């Protein structure tokens, strides 16, 4: 009799265990009505329940989805709706152009070809240099610094959408194309040009070079605080190469200080600034100094990127090692430290001097007939 009871109990237990599909695959518990309650991350066909034999994949804000009743979008979706889920291992198989555990970020084309970095949209900047955005047109748009202006809080995908930021000398969506050197269009005609005039650059008649004006003010309106302090200047070429001068010491004698600045700029590598004239005026306003930098060299004809002032302290282990202009005034109602283009200049600056085409593979200009030189700015014949 006891054997019959034991056998009946075993059959009852076996029947109960077999009631849930596949015994919930070992990834859930069998409940009322023989329905599996799956452990987190398990289900069937992307849904809860079933036999708990398949994994869920990570969720992220959907790149695209149908709107809700109230018009809402970008709800959380498996693989962000930009990939398929491998139910065996719970990993997303992202579509081309997307990556990450839930396909939650864009990849950059061709990994930026090895000539750039893949950056989030929130980190992309307006302008190449600081004073392209802070152009001195108002008090709020003044100051000195380094780098373009980035913006935060742009949109829902600012930390997901990405783009290539190319290294110096490269361009294109995948940074796979070389830039060619820039130069003046030798055939450009300057209205009212008089080659005998002495009012412009020496030997150029009444042609004027670009002049950038740097104004630097002490926050307490006492520029004697800058005496013997050191700072540096960063120049960005038209190929987006950055060059930083040696430390420049602030001198109480304007001519001496102008000489320091001019020498530092001319010493930059590769003769990137082949000639420049510098004038310093601290007499007009004793609260600060006005520095005029005139780009007179043939390598810097036409519009150049604005100079950037490195005025923060840069000590041991930092380069260039400078004490910095630690009390500089970057905002005021009247006296502003900033960098502006005070004279546009008569020359221009075009890739290959507008007299040739750029070989994007080599970065060398293919000059039109009658022109030569690395920027096609030398006339060989009239055609």
Tab-separated table of C-alpha atoms in Angstrom, residues 128-335:
chain	number	residue	atom	x	y	z
A	128	UNK	CA	38.537	76.485	-35.490
A	129	UNK	CA	39.882	79.032	-33.010
A	130	UNK	CA	38.477	80.702	-29.907
A	131	UNK	CA	37.793	84.159	-31.269
A	132	UNK	CA	35.765	82.993	-34.242
A	133	UNK	CA	32.841	82.736	-31.849
A	134	UNK	CA	34.062	85.264	-29.309
A	135	UNK	CA	34.620	87.829	-32.020
A	136	UNK	CA	34.520	90.949	-29.856
A	137	UNK	CA	31.254	92.143	-31.384
A	138	UNK	CA	29.796	92.547	-27.888
A	139	UNK	CA	30.902	92.341	-24.284
A	140	UNK	CA	29.502	88.837	-24.000
A	141	UNK	CA	31.410	87.748	-27.102
A	142	UNK	CA	34.833	88.865	-25.938
A	143	UNK	CA	37.676	87.204	-24.127
A	144	UNK	CA	40.765	85.152	-24.867
A	145	UNK	CA	41.179	81.403	-24.922
A	146	UNK	CA	41.870	78.391	-27.113
A	147	UNK	CA	39.641	76.224	-29.312
A	148	UNK	CA	36.213	76.465	-30.900
A	149	UNK	CA	32.912	76.905	-29.079
A	150	UNK	CA	30.871	73.822	-28.184
A	151	UNK	CA	27.235	73.884	-27.065
A	152	UNK	CA	25.445	71.724	-24.523
A	153	UNK	CA	21.799	70.676	-24.341
A	154	UNK	CA	21.336	70.644	-28.092
A	155	UNK	CA	19.067	67.631	-28.537
A	156	UNK	CA	18.208	64.137	-27.350
A	157	UNK	CA	20.987	62.546	-29.383
A	158	UNK	CA	23.823	64.945	-28.533
A	159	UNK	CA	25.676	62.176	-26.690
A	160	UNK	CA	24.835	59.481	-29.269
A	161	UNK	CA	25.235	60.953	-32.761
A	162	UNK	CA	28.881	61.200	-33.771
A	163	UNK	CA	31.023	62.675	-36.499
A	164	UNK	CA	34.667	62.681	-37.506
A	165	UNK	CA	36.885	65.559	-36.419
A	166	UNK	CA	39.794	65.434	-38.821
A	167	UNK	CA	43.450	65.828	-38.019
A	168	UNK	CA	45.320	68.782	-39.445
A	169	UNK	CA	45.728	68.500	-43.197
A	170	UNK	CA	42.750	66.187	-43.691
A	171	UNK	CA	39.075	66.718	-44.510
A	172	UNK	CA	35.909	64.913	-45.608
A	173	UNK	CA	33.202	63.023	-43.748
A	174	UNK	CA	35.623	60.155	-43.150
A	175	UNK	CA	38.797	62.292	-43.046
A	176	UNK	CA	40.036	60.413	-46.086
A	177	UNK	CA	41.005	63.419	-48.223
A	178	UNK	CA	44.081	65.588	-47.979
A	179	UNK	CA	43.972	69.365	-47.896
A	180	UNK	CA	46.157	71.377	-50.234
A	181	UNK	CA	48.079	74.548	-49.327
A	182	UNK	CA	46.370	77.916	-49.464
A	183	UNK	CA	47.663	80.997	-51.233
A	184	UNK	CA	46.773	84.313	-52.805
A	185	UNK	CA	45.130	84.391	-56.225
A	186	UNK	CA	47.861	86.071	-58.239
A	187	UNK	CA	45.328	87.261	-60.845
A	188	UNK	CA	43.044	88.934	-58.336
A	189	UNK	CA	42.590	92.638	-59.115
A	190	UNK	CA	42.544	95.103	-56.217
A	191	UNK	CA	40.200	98.038	-56.957
A	192	UNK	CA	42.119	101.289	-57.143
A	193	UNK	CA	45.484	99.570	-57.045
A	194	UNK	CA	48.457	101.916	-57.398
A	195	UNK	CA	51.817	100.173	-57.475
A	196	UNK	CA	53.640	103.485	-56.927
A	197	UNK	CA	51.823	104.276	-53.716
A	198	UNK	CA	53.754	104.138	-50.459
A	199	UNK	CA	50.774	103.861	-48.116
A	200	UNK	CA	50.538	100.064	-48.090
A	201	UNK	CA	53.048	97.301	-47.523
A	202	UNK	CA	56.578	98.155	-48.659
A	203	UNK	CA	56.966	97.160	-52.305
A	204	UNK	CA	53.253	96.425	-52.737
A	205	UNK	CA	51.918	99.892	-53.542
A	206	UNK	CA	48.664	100.559	-51.752
A	207	UNK	CA	48.032	96.905	-50.861
A	208	UNK	CA	47.314	96.280	-47.200
A	209	UNK	CA	48.019	93.126	-45.238
A	210	UNK	CA	45.700	91.627	-42.659
A	211	UNK	CA	46.116	93.099	-39.189
A	212	UNK	CA	44.978	91.369	-36.029
A	213	UNK	CA	44.613	93.444	-32.888
A	214	UNK	CA	45.080	91.805	-29.507
A	215	UNK	CA	43.949	93.748	-26.451
A	216	UNK	CA	45.037	92.539	-23.027
A	217	UNK	CA	43.825	94.197	-19.836
A	218	UNK	CA	44.497	93.562	-16.191
A	219	UNK	CA	41.350	92.887	-14.168
A	220	UNK	CA	42.320	95.649	-11.729
A	221	UNK	CA	43.190	97.998	-14.586
A	222	UNK	CA	46.880	97.997	-13.712
A	223	UNK	CA	49.013	96.433	-16.408
A	224	UNK	CA	52.138	96.765	-14.274
A	225	UNK	CA	50.931	93.510	-12.732
A	226	UNK	CA	51.894	91.838	-16.037
A	227	UNK	CA	55.511	93.002	-15.933
A	228	UNK	CA	57.978	90.058	-16.210
A	229	UNK	CA	55.066	87.589	-16.500
A	230	UNK	CA	55.148	85.170	-19.443
A	231	UNK	CA	52.489	84.068	-21.909
A	232	UNK	CA	52.410	82.350	-25.316
A	233	UNK	CA	50.580	82.689	-28.631
A	234	UNK	CA	49.059	79.872	-30.660
A	235	UNK	CA	48.774	80.160	-34.426
A	236	UNK	CA	46.579	77.834	-36.505
A	237	UNK	CA	47.463	77.541	-40.177
A	238	UNK	CA	44.944	77.236	-43.002
A	239	UNK	CA	45.635	73.483	-42.933
A	240	UNK	CA	44.491	73.544	-39.277
A	241	UNK	CA	47.964	72.842	-37.949
A	242	UNK	CA	48.553	74.414	-34.545
A	243	UNK	CA	51.846	76.035	-33.552
A	244	UNK	CA	52.659	77.487	-30.133
A	245	UNK	CA	55.371	80.079	-29.575
A	246	UNK	CA	58.091	79.952	-27.003
A	247	UNK	CA	57.281	81.818	-23.739
A	248	UNK	CA	56.979	85.579	-24.289
A	249	UNK	CA	57.905	87.865	-21.401
A	250	UNK	CA	55.851	90.965	-20.782
A	251	UNK	CA	58.149	93.967	-20.839
A	252	UNK	CA	57.430	97.506	-19.721
A	253	UNK	CA	59.087	98.815	-22.888
A	254	UNK	CA	56.634	98.542	-25.797
A	255	UNK	CA	59.338	98.209	-28.456
A	256	UNK	CA	61.115	95.462	-26.545
A	257	UNK	CA	57.877	93.549	-26.029
A	258	UNK	CA	56.983	93.942	-29.713
A	259	UNK	CA	60.365	92.466	-30.583
A	260	UNK	CA	59.741	89.492	-28.288
A	261	UNK	CA	56.380	88.770	-29.917
A	262	UNK	CA	57.645	89.226	-33.474
A	263	UNK	CA	60.642	86.978	-32.878
A	264	UNK	CA	58.496	84.266	-31.257
A	265	UNK	CA	56.067	84.221	-34.194
A	266	UNK	CA	58.829	84.083	-36.804
A	267	UNK	CA	60.503	81.191	-34.981
A	268	UNK	CA	57.490	78.917	-35.392
A	269	UNK	CA	58.416	75.719	-37.290
A	270	UNK	CA	58.289	75.306	-41.079
A	271	UNK	CA	58.276	79.086	-41.590
A	272	UNK	CA	54.534	78.904	-41.144
A	273	UNK	CA	54.715	82.655	-40.485
A	274	UNK	CA	57.504	83.795	-42.778
A	275	UNK	CA	57.175	87.475	-41.970
A	276	UNK	CA	55.196	89.597	-39.560
A	277	UNK	CA	55.331	93.079	-38.054
A	278	UNK	CA	54.315	93.706	-34.457
A	279	UNK	CA	53.499	96.968	-32.723
A	280	UNK	CA	52.684	97.314	-29.013
A	281	UNK	CA	50.953	100.336	-27.505
A	282	UNK	CA	50.499	100.582	-23.750
A	283	UNK	CA	50.511	104.393	-23.662
A	284	UNK	CA	47.046	104.964	-25.113
A	285	UNK	CA	45.483	103.149	-22.191
A	286	UNK	CA	47.723	102.461	-19.203
A	287	UNK	CA	45.261	99.830	-18.009
A	288	UNK	CA	46.301	97.403	-20.709
A	289	UNK	CA	48.181	96.881	-23.939
A	290	UNK	CA	47.102	96.973	-27.558
A	291	UNK	CA	49.107	94.636	-29.794
A	292	UNK	CA	48.891	94.984	-33.583
A	293	UNK	CA	50.123	91.978	-35.568
A	294	UNK	CA	50.478	92.575	-39.322
A	295	UNK	CA	50.896	89.481	-41.514
A	296	UNK	CA	53.326	90.670	-44.178
A	297	UNK	CA	54.811	87.354	-45.318
A	298	UNK	CA	53.896	85.594	-48.553
A	299	UNK	CA	52.977	82.428	-46.618
A	300	UNK	CA	50.339	84.283	-44.604
A	301	UNK	CA	48.702	86.413	-47.254
A	302	UNK	CA	44.957	86.836	-47.041
A	303	UNK	CA	42.647	85.965	-44.191
A	304	UNK	CA	44.293	83.922	-41.454
A	305	UNK	CA	42.845	82.266	-38.377
A	306	UNK	CA	42.883	84.563	-35.389
A	307	UNK	CA	45.739	84.236	-32.968
A	308	UNK	CA	44.991	82.604	-29.628
A	309	UNK	CA	46.486	83.831	-26.378
A	310	UNK	CA	47.693	81.240	-23.883
A	311	UNK	CA	47.399	83.171	-20.650
A	312	UNK	CA	46.749	80.458	-18.063
A	313	UNK	CA	49.562	79.301	-15.806
A	314	UNK	CA	51.470	76.336	-17.256
A	315	UNK	CA	54.002	75.039	-14.753
A	316	UNK	CA	56.207	71.976	-14.288
A	317	UNK	CA	55.360	69.169	-16.687
A	318	UNK	CA	53.426	71.555	-18.942
A	319	UNK	CA	54.536	73.146	-22.193
A	320	UNK	CA	55.237	75.871	-22.943
A	321	UNK	CA	56.105	76.607	-19.332
A	322	UNK	CA	54.668	80.048	-18.599
A	323	UNK	CA	53.708	81.977	-15.485
A	324	UNK	CA	50.571	83.226	-17.221
A	325	UNK	CA	48.689	86.503	-17.116
A	326	UNK	CA	46.750	85.358	-14.092
A	327	UNK	CA	44.818	88.572	-13.487
A	328	UNK	CA	43.694	89.161	-17.050
A	329	UNK	CA	40.336	90.819	-17.669
A	330	UNK	CA	38.126	88.825	-19.998
A	331	UNK	CA	34.872	90.690	-19.416
A	332	UNK	CA	34.063	94.319	-18.714
A	333	UNK	CA	31.715	97.075	-19.764
A	334	UNK	CA	34.512	99.055	-21.393
A	335	UNK	CA	37.926	97.404	-21.439
